Every structure is written in C-alpha cells, then in structure tokens.
XYZ file of C-alpha atoms in Angstrom:
662
model
C -6.839 129.677 3.886
C -6.433 131.689 0.828
C -6.091 128.658 -1.337
C -7.711 125.621 0.411
C -7.801 123.706 -2.849
C -4.028 122.891 -2.524
C -4.057 120.923 0.766
C -7.373 119.275 -0.124
C -6.105 118.053 -3.385
C -2.774 117.009 -1.840
C -4.557 115.064 0.966
C -6.877 113.398 -1.560
C -3.911 112.329 -3.784
C -2.088 111.068 -0.685
C -5.099 108.947 0.201
C -5.015 107.281 -3.327
C -1.306 106.545 -2.866
C -1.744 105.066 0.438
C -4.589 102.791 -0.690
C -2.575 101.732 -3.712
C 0.849 101.087 -2.154
C -0.180 100.107 1.377
C -3.310 98.105 0.606
C -5.382 99.504 3.431
C -8.448 97.557 4.473
C -11.615 99.470 3.266
C -13.091 99.799 6.708
C -10.132 101.735 8.011
C -10.350 104.900 5.748
C -14.159 104.572 5.924
C -14.218 104.722 9.687
C -11.519 107.450 9.755
C -13.340 109.506 7.144
C -16.677 109.213 8.965
C -15.156 110.260 12.301
C -13.431 113.252 10.548
C -16.775 114.279 8.837
C -18.568 114.161 12.234
C -15.779 116.204 13.920
C -15.760 118.647 11.001
C -19.602 119.278 11.266
C -19.260 119.781 15.012
C -16.426 122.314 14.507
C -18.245 124.109 11.875
C -21.432 124.714 13.957
C -19.443 125.453 17.127
C -17.408 128.144 15.347
C -20.014 129.677 13.242
C -20.944 132.364 15.780
C -17.554 132.698 17.436
C -14.432 134.647 16.689
C -11.378 133.355 14.915
C -9.069 131.205 17.041
C -5.819 129.793 15.711
C -5.987 126.495 17.620
C -9.378 125.688 16.634
C -8.778 126.660 13.092
C -5.635 124.527 12.927
C -7.645 121.532 14.223
C -10.246 122.183 11.613
C -7.620 122.139 8.837
C -6.139 118.837 10.042
C -9.720 117.328 10.115
C -10.457 118.429 6.654
C -7.110 117.014 5.386
C -7.901 113.789 7.154
C -11.322 113.744 5.568
C -10.064 114.026 2.094
C -7.160 111.598 2.716
C -9.691 108.962 3.674
C -12.135 109.943 0.784
C -9.187 109.381 -1.618
C -8.383 105.905 -0.143
C -12.093 104.865 -0.233
C -12.678 106.165 -3.815
C -9.475 104.232 -4.964
C -10.695 100.968 -3.378
C -14.192 101.321 -4.691
C -12.841 101.901 -8.194
C -10.547 98.867 -8.139
C -13.042 96.073 -7.034
C -11.942 93.036 -9.073
C -14.685 91.551 -11.209
C -13.927 87.870 -11.335
C -14.527 85.320 -14.142
C -16.196 82.346 -12.642
C -14.692 79.657 -14.927
C -11.225 79.936 -16.378
C -11.518 76.635 -18.256
C -14.237 77.793 -20.721
C -13.286 78.113 -24.268
C -16.214 79.886 -25.846
C -16.879 83.585 -25.222
C -19.257 86.430 -26.403
C -17.469 89.777 -26.398
C -18.276 93.381 -27.318
C -15.321 95.529 -28.641
C -14.790 98.700 -26.447
C -11.581 99.986 -27.813
C -9.312 98.885 -30.717
C -5.621 98.784 -30.038
C -2.703 98.986 -32.403
C -2.082 95.584 -33.966
C 1.236 93.873 -33.570
C 3.110 91.731 -36.152
C 1.143 88.708 -35.077
C -2.435 89.651 -33.999
C -5.226 92.246 -33.734
C -5.825 93.406 -30.161
C -8.752 95.176 -28.403
C -10.250 95.876 -24.991
C -13.613 94.197 -24.828
C -16.573 93.416 -22.546
C -17.176 89.801 -21.760
C -20.861 89.540 -22.336
C -21.025 85.880 -21.701
C -20.202 86.428 -17.949
C -22.820 87.828 -15.439
C -20.718 90.535 -14.177
C -19.479 91.529 -17.684
C -15.815 92.237 -16.914
C -13.564 93.917 -19.266
C -10.776 91.835 -20.929
C -7.957 92.373 -23.411
C -8.274 90.026 -26.495
C -5.892 89.077 -29.269
C -6.716 87.039 -32.389
C -5.123 86.265 -35.806
C -4.048 89.295 -37.920
C -5.635 87.506 -41.042
C -9.111 88.419 -39.601
C -10.641 91.883 -40.323
C -9.863 94.712 -37.908
C -12.721 94.997 -35.409
C -14.819 98.144 -34.723
C -16.095 99.476 -31.514
C -19.558 98.267 -30.621
C -19.383 94.824 -32.673
C -20.157 91.629 -30.870
C -18.302 88.420 -31.577
C -18.217 84.824 -30.729
C -14.704 83.876 -29.910
C -13.039 80.484 -29.329
C -9.902 80.548 -27.281
C -8.529 80.546 -23.772
C -8.956 82.938 -20.917
C -6.419 83.569 -18.168
C -5.442 86.248 -15.676
C -2.997 88.760 -17.183
C 0.396 87.574 -16.147
C 3.005 89.544 -14.090
C 6.305 90.420 -15.787
C 8.395 87.230 -16.421
C 11.642 88.935 -15.886
C 13.091 91.578 -13.408
C 12.488 95.136 -14.297
C 10.363 94.330 -17.315
C 7.318 96.568 -18.122
C 4.553 95.513 -15.814
C 1.616 95.132 -18.250
C -0.352 93.559 -15.572
C -0.420 96.557 -13.368
C -0.936 98.736 -16.362
C -4.160 96.981 -17.073
C -5.306 96.799 -13.553
C -5.398 100.507 -13.615
C -7.966 100.210 -16.301
C -9.802 97.568 -14.326
C -8.841 94.765 -16.696
C -7.572 91.644 -15.032
C -8.129 88.887 -17.746
C -6.922 88.265 -21.268
C -8.447 86.134 -24.096
C -6.090 84.535 -26.623
C -7.582 83.079 -29.778
C -6.043 81.309 -32.715
C -9.249 81.396 -34.757
C -10.975 84.243 -36.529
C -13.895 85.636 -34.367
C -17.409 85.422 -35.723
C -19.413 88.666 -35.841
C -22.882 87.926 -34.450
C -24.147 91.546 -34.060
C -23.524 94.976 -33.032
C -24.557 96.983 -29.998
C -25.215 100.766 -30.129
C -23.942 102.847 -27.281
C -22.815 106.378 -26.633
C -19.244 105.232 -26.988
C -19.849 103.412 -30.245
C -21.658 106.425 -31.583
C -18.760 108.763 -30.833
C -16.281 106.316 -32.415
C -18.517 106.085 -35.460
C -18.452 109.855 -35.771
C -14.691 109.798 -35.419
C -14.541 107.088 -38.074
C -16.727 109.135 -40.509
C -14.421 112.133 -40.023
C -11.374 110.032 -40.780
C -13.035 108.574 -43.852
C -13.886 112.016 -45.073
C -10.285 113.013 -44.514
C -9.113 109.966 -46.394
C -10.800 111.238 -49.560
C -8.484 114.284 -49.658
C -5.669 112.530 -51.458
C -2.908 111.928 -48.869
C -0.493 109.013 -49.029
C -0.589 106.293 -46.257
C 2.217 107.870 -44.299
C 0.745 111.359 -44.172
C -2.719 109.948 -43.500
C -1.383 107.898 -40.505
C 0.235 111.076 -39.244
C -2.844 113.143 -39.544
C -5.036 110.625 -37.813
C -2.549 110.569 -34.861
C -2.433 114.323 -34.695
C -6.185 114.942 -34.971
C -7.689 112.048 -33.255
C -4.959 110.188 -31.396
C -5.445 107.084 -33.663
C -2.160 105.231 -34.008
C -3.271 102.084 -35.691
C -2.033 103.383 -39.143
C 0.887 105.371 -37.810
C 4.152 103.958 -39.337
C 6.572 102.595 -36.961
C 9.564 104.305 -38.445
C 7.938 107.726 -38.126
C 6.971 106.980 -34.475
C 10.490 105.965 -33.725
C 11.880 109.238 -35.178
C 9.683 111.262 -32.849
C 10.650 109.151 -30.025
C 14.370 109.597 -30.768
C 13.902 113.340 -30.603
C 11.878 113.296 -27.365
C 8.813 114.742 -29.059
C 6.530 111.738 -28.921
C 3.990 113.867 -27.108
C 3.323 115.533 -30.441
C 1.764 112.351 -31.813
C -0.516 111.886 -28.932
C -3.608 114.077 -28.650
C -2.615 116.212 -25.757
C -3.320 119.432 -23.950
C -1.392 121.412 -26.575
C -3.761 120.204 -29.330
C -6.821 121.011 -27.157
C -5.680 124.499 -26.472
C -4.640 125.090 -30.149
C -8.015 124.082 -31.512
C -9.871 125.734 -28.640
C -8.213 128.966 -29.515
C -8.765 128.671 -33.168
C -12.443 127.944 -32.881
C -12.929 130.831 -30.390
C -11.049 133.205 -32.609
C -13.055 132.266 -35.649
C -16.456 132.384 -33.876
C -15.500 135.877 -32.515
C -14.653 137.324 -35.836
C -17.883 135.737 -37.418
C -19.777 137.925 -34.789
C -21.488 134.922 -33.126
C -23.362 136.038 -30.051
C -21.178 136.136 -27.019
C -23.658 133.796 -25.102
C -23.551 131.152 -27.723
C -19.711 131.007 -28.125
C -19.150 129.243 -24.743
C -21.772 126.718 -25.486
C -20.117 125.803 -28.857
C -16.775 125.661 -27.185
C -18.048 123.391 -24.258
C -19.703 121.039 -26.812
C -16.426 120.958 -28.907
C -14.373 120.197 -25.810
C -16.701 117.359 -24.706
C -16.842 115.703 -28.255
C -13.149 116.123 -28.786
C -12.307 114.504 -25.325
C -14.659 111.592 -26.304
C -13.108 111.008 -29.601
C -9.665 111.087 -27.972
C -10.589 108.364 -25.562
C -10.675 110.670 -22.518
C -6.731 110.569 -22.304
C -5.491 112.231 -19.184
C -3.891 115.176 -20.775
C -6.909 116.014 -22.972
C -9.278 115.847 -20.098
C -6.962 118.040 -18.021
C -6.750 120.668 -20.762
C -10.555 120.534 -21.530
C -11.536 120.847 -17.910
C -9.171 123.697 -17.374
C -10.617 125.414 -20.416
C -14.142 125.063 -19.171
C -13.213 126.196 -15.623
C -11.365 129.168 -17.092
C -14.584 130.126 -19.108
C -16.688 129.773 -15.996
C -14.283 132.133 -14.057
C -14.394 134.728 -16.851
C -18.176 134.426 -16.994
C -18.530 134.864 -13.272
C -16.086 137.813 -13.383
C -13.634 136.155 -11.066
C -9.777 136.301 -11.210
C -8.504 133.172 -13.085
C -5.447 131.719 -11.726
C -3.808 128.982 -13.834
C -2.384 127.013 -10.804
C -5.860 127.098 -9.137
C -7.392 125.752 -12.366
C -4.789 123.094 -12.598
C -5.182 121.848 -9.016
C -8.977 122.053 -9.160
C -9.152 120.076 -12.319
C -6.946 117.460 -11.002
C -9.133 116.990 -7.891
C -12.301 116.777 -10.050
C -10.728 114.246 -12.402
C -9.494 112.050 -9.578
C -12.761 112.075 -7.744
C -14.405 110.609 -10.771
C -11.481 108.330 -11.897
C -8.873 107.776 -9.173
C -6.804 105.529 -11.355
C -6.031 108.435 -13.637
C -3.323 109.353 -11.083
C -1.341 106.325 -12.238
C -1.521 107.228 -15.929
C 1.846 108.309 -17.303
C 0.392 110.757 -19.721
C -1.657 112.294 -16.860
C 1.340 112.795 -14.695
C 3.643 114.129 -17.319
C 0.796 116.489 -18.435
C 0.205 118.036 -15.057
C 4.004 118.135 -14.361
C 4.775 119.925 -17.572
C 2.003 122.467 -17.022
C 3.134 123.170 -13.475
C 6.724 123.670 -14.748
C 5.690 126.030 -17.426
C 3.267 128.106 -15.086
C 5.560 128.077 -12.059
C 9.168 128.068 -13.397
C 9.007 129.817 -16.801
C 8.262 133.309 -15.385
C 11.604 133.114 -13.528
C 13.571 132.866 -16.787
C 11.159 134.468 -19.164
C 13.067 137.657 -19.545
C 16.054 135.802 -21.007
C 13.975 134.441 -23.794
C 11.994 137.612 -24.703
C 13.025 139.739 -27.869
C 11.519 142.643 -29.590
C 11.485 140.969 -32.975
C 8.287 138.782 -33.225
C 10.095 135.936 -34.967
C 12.863 135.929 -32.479
C 10.526 136.298 -29.720
C 8.317 133.338 -30.908
C 11.310 130.997 -31.107
C 12.870 132.327 -27.921
C 9.594 131.680 -26.071
C 9.438 128.219 -27.523
C 13.022 127.493 -26.607
C 12.397 128.725 -23.040
C 9.038 126.832 -22.468
C 10.549 123.584 -24.053
C 13.477 123.824 -21.671
C 11.388 124.433 -18.679
C 8.787 121.763 -19.580
C 11.515 119.162 -20.397
C 13.460 119.957 -17.103
C 10.122 119.587 -15.070
C 9.166 116.160 -16.631
C 12.840 114.967 -16.919
C 13.061 112.984 -13.679
C 9.709 111.300 -14.258
C 10.506 110.393 -17.912
C 13.810 108.870 -16.774
C 11.932 106.780 -14.218
C 9.408 105.469 -16.782
C 11.343 105.440 -20.143
C 14.958 105.019 -18.712
C 16.350 107.558 -21.238
C 17.436 111.181 -21.495
C 16.658 112.652 -24.862
C 19.453 114.771 -26.185
C 17.669 116.242 -29.337
C 14.414 117.400 -27.634
C 15.224 121.109 -28.244
C 15.986 120.624 -31.973
C 12.892 118.402 -32.191
C 10.608 120.982 -30.570
C 11.976 123.766 -32.671
C 11.180 121.921 -35.799
C 8.111 119.730 -35.009
C 6.042 122.002 -32.743
C 5.741 124.951 -35.241
C 4.921 122.624 -38.052
C 2.526 120.374 -36.311
C 0.728 123.191 -34.805
C 0.233 124.692 -38.222
C -0.770 121.199 -39.653
C -3.102 120.610 -36.662
C -5.105 123.756 -37.188
C -4.911 123.571 -41.088
C -6.078 119.817 -41.041
C -8.955 120.580 -38.797
C -10.068 123.388 -40.955
C -9.663 121.241 -44.028
C -11.563 118.332 -42.404
C -14.453 120.734 -41.521
C -14.346 122.184 -45.061
C -14.447 118.626 -46.585
C -17.792 118.183 -44.963
C -19.089 121.137 -46.998
C -17.229 121.195 -50.253
C -14.846 118.229 -50.653
C -13.300 119.454 -53.936
C -12.339 122.755 -52.366
C -10.859 121.138 -49.308
C -8.754 118.797 -51.575
C -7.326 121.917 -53.259
C -5.042 122.501 -50.136
C -3.847 118.975 -50.099
C -0.607 119.483 -52.061
C 0.473 122.385 -49.821
C -0.169 120.463 -46.557
C 1.294 117.325 -47.944
C 4.542 119.294 -48.822
C 4.691 120.711 -45.284
C 4.249 117.398 -43.608
C 6.868 115.770 -45.914
C 9.252 118.634 -45.137
C 8.800 117.857 -41.416
C 9.400 114.158 -41.961
C 12.398 114.567 -44.228
C 14.023 117.190 -41.845
C 13.681 114.855 -38.790
C 14.907 111.945 -40.836
C 18.050 113.677 -41.999
C 18.865 115.085 -38.578
C 18.436 111.487 -37.210
C 20.876 110.097 -39.545
C 23.303 113.005 -38.786
C 23.305 112.432 -34.966
C 24.565 109.044 -34.037
C 23.684 109.497 -30.341
C 20.114 110.629 -29.667
C 19.578 109.457 -26.074
C 21.479 108.443 -23.065
C 20.375 105.497 -21.057
C 19.730 106.254 -17.368
C 17.646 105.143 -14.469
C 16.442 106.661 -11.269
C 14.705 104.906 -8.460
C 11.321 106.260 -7.403
C 12.893 107.893 -4.278
C 15.540 109.649 -6.309
C 12.913 110.785 -8.828
C 10.869 112.489 -5.955
C 13.922 114.068 -4.508
C 15.191 115.360 -7.873
C 11.741 116.861 -8.605
C 11.790 118.614 -5.303
C 15.284 119.863 -5.997
C 14.378 121.346 -9.358
C 11.277 123.147 -8.237
C 12.942 124.287 -4.972
C 15.794 125.807 -7.001
C 13.257 127.844 -9.049
C 11.513 128.626 -5.831
C 14.698 130.187 -4.587
C 15.365 132.234 -7.817
C 11.762 133.366 -7.669
C 11.902 134.603 -3.954
C 15.594 135.170 -3.403
C 15.296 133.976 0.200
C 17.761 131.936 2.159
C 15.179 129.501 3.564
C 14.453 128.318 0.053
C 18.116 127.939 -0.762
C 18.392 125.759 2.433
C 15.655 123.508 0.947
C 17.493 123.162 -2.266
C 20.706 122.201 -0.380
C 18.902 119.630 1.733
C 17.429 118.099 -1.417
C 20.957 117.874 -2.879
C 22.367 116.280 0.243
C 19.446 113.776 0.460
C 19.755 113.011 -3.201
C 23.528 112.249 -2.886
C 22.968 110.158 0.287
C 20.283 108.059 -1.369
C 22.621 107.546 -4.403
C 25.492 106.474 -2.289
C 23.232 104.055 -0.366
C 21.999 102.584 -3.677
C 25.604 102.275 -4.915
C 26.742 100.463 -1.727
C 23.733 98.153 -1.975
C 24.512 97.304 -5.550
C 28.230 96.726 -4.848
C 27.336 94.249 -1.999
C 24.806 92.220 -3.976
C 25.595 88.787 -5.150
C 22.971 86.886 -7.204
C 22.274 84.620 -10.002
C 19.322 85.223 -12.364
C 18.101 82.667 -14.962
C 16.161 84.872 -17.300
C 12.741 83.762 -18.743
C 13.396 83.209 -22.480
C 11.058 81.363 -24.763
C 13.694 79.120 -26.245
C 17.200 79.602 -24.764
C 18.824 79.658 -21.405
C 20.336 82.935 -20.416
C 22.001 83.257 -16.973
C 23.307 86.503 -15.359
C 25.812 85.782 -12.565
C 26.435 88.900 -10.643
C 29.060 89.680 -7.937
C 28.993 93.234 -6.761
C 29.787 95.436 -9.898
C 30.962 92.409 -11.884
C 28.369 90.888 -14.324
C 28.889 87.642 -16.015
C 26.517 86.606 -18.712
C 26.232 83.005 -19.904
C 24.282 82.285 -23.151
C 22.312 84.652 -25.361
C 18.545 85.043 -26.122
C 16.164 86.876 -28.207
C 15.617 90.529 -28.690
C 13.217 90.648 -25.760
C 15.751 89.008 -23.494
C 18.503 91.465 -24.629
C 16.062 94.350 -23.612
C 15.727 92.640 -20.150
C 19.500 92.448 -19.776
C 19.711 96.163 -20.667
C 17.110 97.029 -18.005
C 18.937 94.882 -15.489
C 22.182 96.643 -16.151
C 20.407 100.119 -15.879
C 18.723 99.409 -12.588
C 21.752 97.920 -11.012
C 24.324 100.671 -12.493
C 26.479 98.054 -14.195
C 27.618 96.500 -17.508
C 28.237 92.893 -18.684
C 31.998 92.346 -18.089
C 32.214 88.856 -19.432
C 30.192 86.768 -21.887
C 30.382 82.927 -22.178
C 28.670 80.417 -24.244
C 26.407 77.860 -22.617
C 27.771 74.460 -21.433
C 25.728 71.366 -20.430
C 27.362 71.230 -17.023
C 29.220 73.990 -15.162
C 30.142 75.442 -11.700
C 28.888 78.739 -10.489
C 29.549 80.218 -7.029
C 30.525 76.690 -5.798
C 27.211 75.270 -7.025
C 26.932 72.547 -9.690
C 24.583 73.097 -12.494
C 23.235 70.565 -15.103
C 21.303 71.464 -18.224
C 19.298 68.527 -19.714
C 17.953 69.180 -23.252
C 15.981 67.166 -25.805
C 18.991 64.712 -26.263
C 18.539 63.700 -22.577
C 22.247 63.029 -22.014
C 23.842 63.766 -18.774
C 26.721 62.602 -16.488
C 25.737 60.489 -13.384
C 26.981 62.758 -10.560
C 25.184 64.965 -7.892
C 24.123 68.355 -9.016
C 22.767 71.299 -7.015
C 20.413 72.466 -9.825
C 19.158 70.625 -12.690
C 17.416 72.539 -15.633
C 15.045 70.635 -18.002
C 14.624 72.607 -21.298
C 13.759 71.898 -24.927
C 11.468 69.127 -24.024
C 13.644 66.263 -22.716
C 11.775 62.982 -22.632
C 13.481 60.757 -20.019
C 13.014 58.519 -16.996
C 12.579 60.982 -14.164
C 13.084 58.297 -11.605
C 16.499 57.675 -13.015
C 17.370 61.372 -13.399
C 16.629 62.040 -9.813
C 18.510 59.003 -8.655
C 21.632 59.760 -10.692
C 21.950 63.597 -10.083
C 20.252 64.013 -6.684
C 19.352 67.650 -7.251
C 18.443 70.140 -4.544
C 16.148 71.897 -7.012
C 14.782 71.187 -10.566
C 14.185 74.164 -12.714
C 11.449 73.797 -15.637
C 12.293 76.167 -18.317
C 9.847 77.936 -20.480
C 10.848 76.205 -23.695
C 9.168 72.827 -22.579
C 5.920 71.969 -24.056
C 2.965 72.762 -21.749
C 1.904 69.081 -21.548
C 5.423 67.913 -20.700
C 5.533 70.552 -17.965
C 2.400 69.435 -16.473
C 3.797 65.810 -16.309
C 6.947 67.028 -14.613
C 4.918 68.896 -12.131
C 2.768 65.948 -11.296
C 5.666 63.782 -10.802
C 7.574 66.163 -8.550
C 4.499 66.919 -6.552
C 3.865 63.194 -5.990
C 7.677 62.501 -5.070
C 7.775 65.902 -3.069
C 10.852 66.954 -5.032
C 11.487 70.772 -4.919
C 11.027 72.354 -8.377
C 10.650 75.832 -9.859
C 8.280 76.434 -12.842
C 9.585 79.370 -14.870
C 6.292 79.338 -16.997
C 4.229 80.426 -14.134
C 6.923 82.127 -11.830
C 9.084 83.855 -14.376
C 12.843 84.283 -14.025
C 14.641 82.237 -11.379
C 16.670 84.464 -8.875
C 19.077 82.968 -6.484
C 20.377 85.698 -3.910
C 23.605 84.571 -2.275
C 23.224 87.486 0.266
C 20.211 85.827 1.818
C 20.583 82.251 0.446
C 16.968 82.411 -0.510
C 15.460 81.752 -3.924
C-alpha cells in the first residue's frame, strides 16, 4: 500500500474502542493477536522470494489489520487495570500531590498518589479552602474518608467517574480538616512544575494586575487556577475557549518564533533542531502533556525528521502517525475531548480548507490574512461542530467574531509574553518596560469581548446529537468536501446516503421519544423534584437547586422536549394511576394504601406503624435524609424484606411505564 499507516491506525483505534465499549476478555484479543502475528510471519517469509499476488497480498493486509486491532484492545486493557484500595474504612492517609486542580468555592482539589497503600493508587482529594494551596511533590498526612468515585446521580449528567477512570483514578478522598505537610518528594514531574512555577513568579514581577496575570498564565502554561471565571465565561460564550488552553496553535506559534529567531541569529543548522526538540519536550511537560500539545509537538518533531532525512513531508501522514504513536503509549488519550477535537480540527483544516481556499485568498496582505483566518475558522468549526454538540450540547453563534478578535490578539500576546518572560530572566527592568503596552492590548481584548457579549443577547443555541447522529454527521461533512474535491458521482452518492441515514436515525429517535412514558425523581440534595413524562409532554413537580435545573435542561435536550406544566409539590398525589406519599420531618401522613412512599428531610417515626398504615409497594429514601437515619431505614427494610430504593447510592429514581420496570 502507498499509505499503510492509515489502515494500521484505524485498526488500532478500533481495537481500543472495542475493548472500551464491549469489555472483551483479555485472552480473546491476546490469542487473536498472537495467531495474526504468527500468520503474518509465515506470509512474510513465504512471499519474500515470490512475485506479487493479489489474493495473498489481500490476506496479508487483513492479517495486519487484525494484528493491530488486537494490539489496541490489549494495550487498552493493560492500561486500565484497576488498582484497588484494600480498606475503604480507613480515615488516615499519606498522599503526595501529583497535580493541582482549580479550586471550587468550597475546597482545594488535587490529584494525588496514595502513599499509605502498597499499590500506590492515584486518587482525587479535596480539603477545606482555608488551607494553603498545595504544590506538586508535597507529601501530606490527611484525615478524611475514602470512597470510590460515584457515578452520575441523575440522568444525562456529566460522568465524572468515567472521566477519572480514563486517568486511572478510581477513588476520592474528602477531608474536612487541613492536611499536615510532612515532607516533599523530588521527582522529574515536580522539578518541571517547579521550573514552571519559577517562570510564573518571574512573570508576576512584571507589574500586571490579577486579571491579566491569570490570563497570561493560562495562555503560556495552561494554568487556570488564577483565571477569572467571568473572563472564562466570555471566551466560552464566543466559542473560543480553546484559546485559553495550551493547544497545538500555541505550540506551532512558539515553535515558529524560536525557529525564526535562531535562524536569524545564525545558530548552526545542526544545533537548531536540538534546541527546538528540547523546547517542545519541556513545553509539553509544563503543559501537563495535554492531548493537543503532544499532538502538535510530535508532528513538529516528525516534520523535522522528515526534512532532515530529505523525505516528502505530508501533513496527513504526520497527523495519523503521531496519533498512532501517542495511543500506543497512552491508549486512554483517545477518550480525551481535547485530543479528539484537536485531531478533528487539524484534519478539517488540512483536508477541507484547500477546497474553499480560493474564495478566501486576496492580493492585499491584510485582507488575505483575515480572509484566511475566516476560512480556516469556518472549516475548523464545521469539522468539530458535531463533536462539540455531543459533548457541550451547544452551537456557538459568535465563534467567527470571537476568532477574528481573539486569535490575532492572543497570538501576538502569546509570542510577546514569551519573549518578555525570557527577557525577564536576563534584565527584569527592561522586560517590565513593555508591560504597559501589552497590558493595554490584553485589556482591549477583554473590553471588546465584554462589550460584544453585552450587545448580543443570544450567544449559543442549545442542541443535542446522539453518538450515532454525531458519527453520521461527521461522515456527511467530510464526504461533502470529498465530493467537491474530486467532483465524482460516487462521492455524491456517499453524501446522499449519509443524509438518508441521518434522517432515518433522527426519525427513529423522534418516534422513540414520542412513545416514551416515564417518571423520574431527580437526585437533589434537599428538595423533591419529579419529572412526569408522557410522549412529548413533560410535567414538572417541585423545584430544586441550580444543579437540578441543569439536569432538567439536559433531560429536555436529550429527549427533544420542554417542560409544558409546572406544579408545586403536595404531600400526597396521584400520577399515572399510582398513589404517592411524601413523608417529611413532620411525620404526618394519612392512613391509606400508597404505591410509593418517599421519606425525606429526616422523618423520625415508627416504621412498623408507617408500613402498616400505608402498605407501600416501594419505599424511596431521599438524599436529604441524614446518613445515620438512612442506615437505620435500610437495616429495618432489609430485616423486614420490604422493597426500598436508596437515592444516595443509586441516584435518581426512574419508573418506566413502557416496560413497568424501575
């Protein structure tokens, strides 16, 4: 084959997907891969001295694909071996900080290694915000509780458990006491972070205010701990949040700047690649090896190797080759949203943009720059749009305006701040001379985005696609560009088939939603919120906190519907011919049979009498109850063999009337 890297990478990626979504036993891909390897060796030696045969070559191609598919499945399973904690009742831990996360309004958070366990698993830890912010490499004694990371409590909520599993983190420690620092362990990672902290501290001496300082830290190093929430929300509204994350664009800009400066300083040609490789390695380390940064750095290195070996450098080959190398080392990168969006955006730019490039090319260099920026932004946004809708459930309407303003300014600021930071290591006063100019430029960017944000009342459209719809829509977009690129009828047929399949899937989803009848009691910390659904009609009973409101919004998006009726909560009511009773702290209830009895807000009552008076088919224990009371309820119901549903451990209660199963 001319480009064997394409089917090899596709097979390897398919193996990772099969292992992740179908849970194949490890022996199956291992045996299959071993057999494929043996057959491949046999075919290689049997064909080495013979002529080309189509049948044998086809068999060899299939065997190689099976080999890499099996390899992908095996590597994924090896990388996701769960490291178990022996005792979940322990309350004292020794941890080492691996990565500091952005603090929320209640607590500091970090990824840490649990040193007090033999296997040293990674955990996520949170402790009071009154304590000092931890640093990477510091070792602490912590008093708290350890539990497995819980699954989402409500339908369609963000799956934080799955997100952490891709990082091989399965446990969380919650502490209500300040940790005690007992030492510090030096490692390569802590040395890199110390270097990053030193550069940040040097930059902090240049005289910027807190807002600009936080923005500069995010732009240069990907540190968002000091980034103001208001500024982050503005960039999110404009669909340009990628600017605040250290991405491939940042790597390429700094790589090009350093290469340009070194060339004009007449540094020996053999030394320049070494300096650039060292820069890419250090920058990737300081950025925490994020997917997009590793992708860009690896493509730059592979491109330099291609130029050095005097071979033709094809961007698509570099992209696919770098993906294969990254996934061989870390298969879980495949499920990183930044990794997926980065590769999809690059593919859209490389493959699709040449089709429309002539429409955005002008003779005037200023017009040509902004024309190219508009064209690239449109293509990149179109390429990642289905995936961004799947993950973020929004269509940004102002992305083009945001890109036209933010990308030129942030590109200038990135290069200028990088040079200023390097200069500050030599002559701090000279570096600080440029602070007023750069501060004005950054303030202009903030103010412009803020004014435009106030001017446009509608910035995004809430929308949702299923995973199947997302895949089909991606195929439709790229097959359409394929047709305009080749102008062949076969490619047009592919696009038409994608349209038909997409419409068919959408109709099936609509019919399924129209026929669904269910009741959902949402998992709210304090209040009872019930969604009673019949086809496209959604009836909401009660109101909850802001997190519950977000869950209701997600429920409506996923099911293509809106709340048609909102009622206040009653102590007893009838829904779908089922009798419901809510018993709160007052413990007052009528003596009559009920189908479902909900205990919430810590009712202290005689359970024997309650069961005798109400004769429930199921008792639901709400999350608002104290933990000790919930344990007492559960012990009683287990003893009496009374059906119950614990929302604290199982999340929202779903009653499907289509199947009559909970």
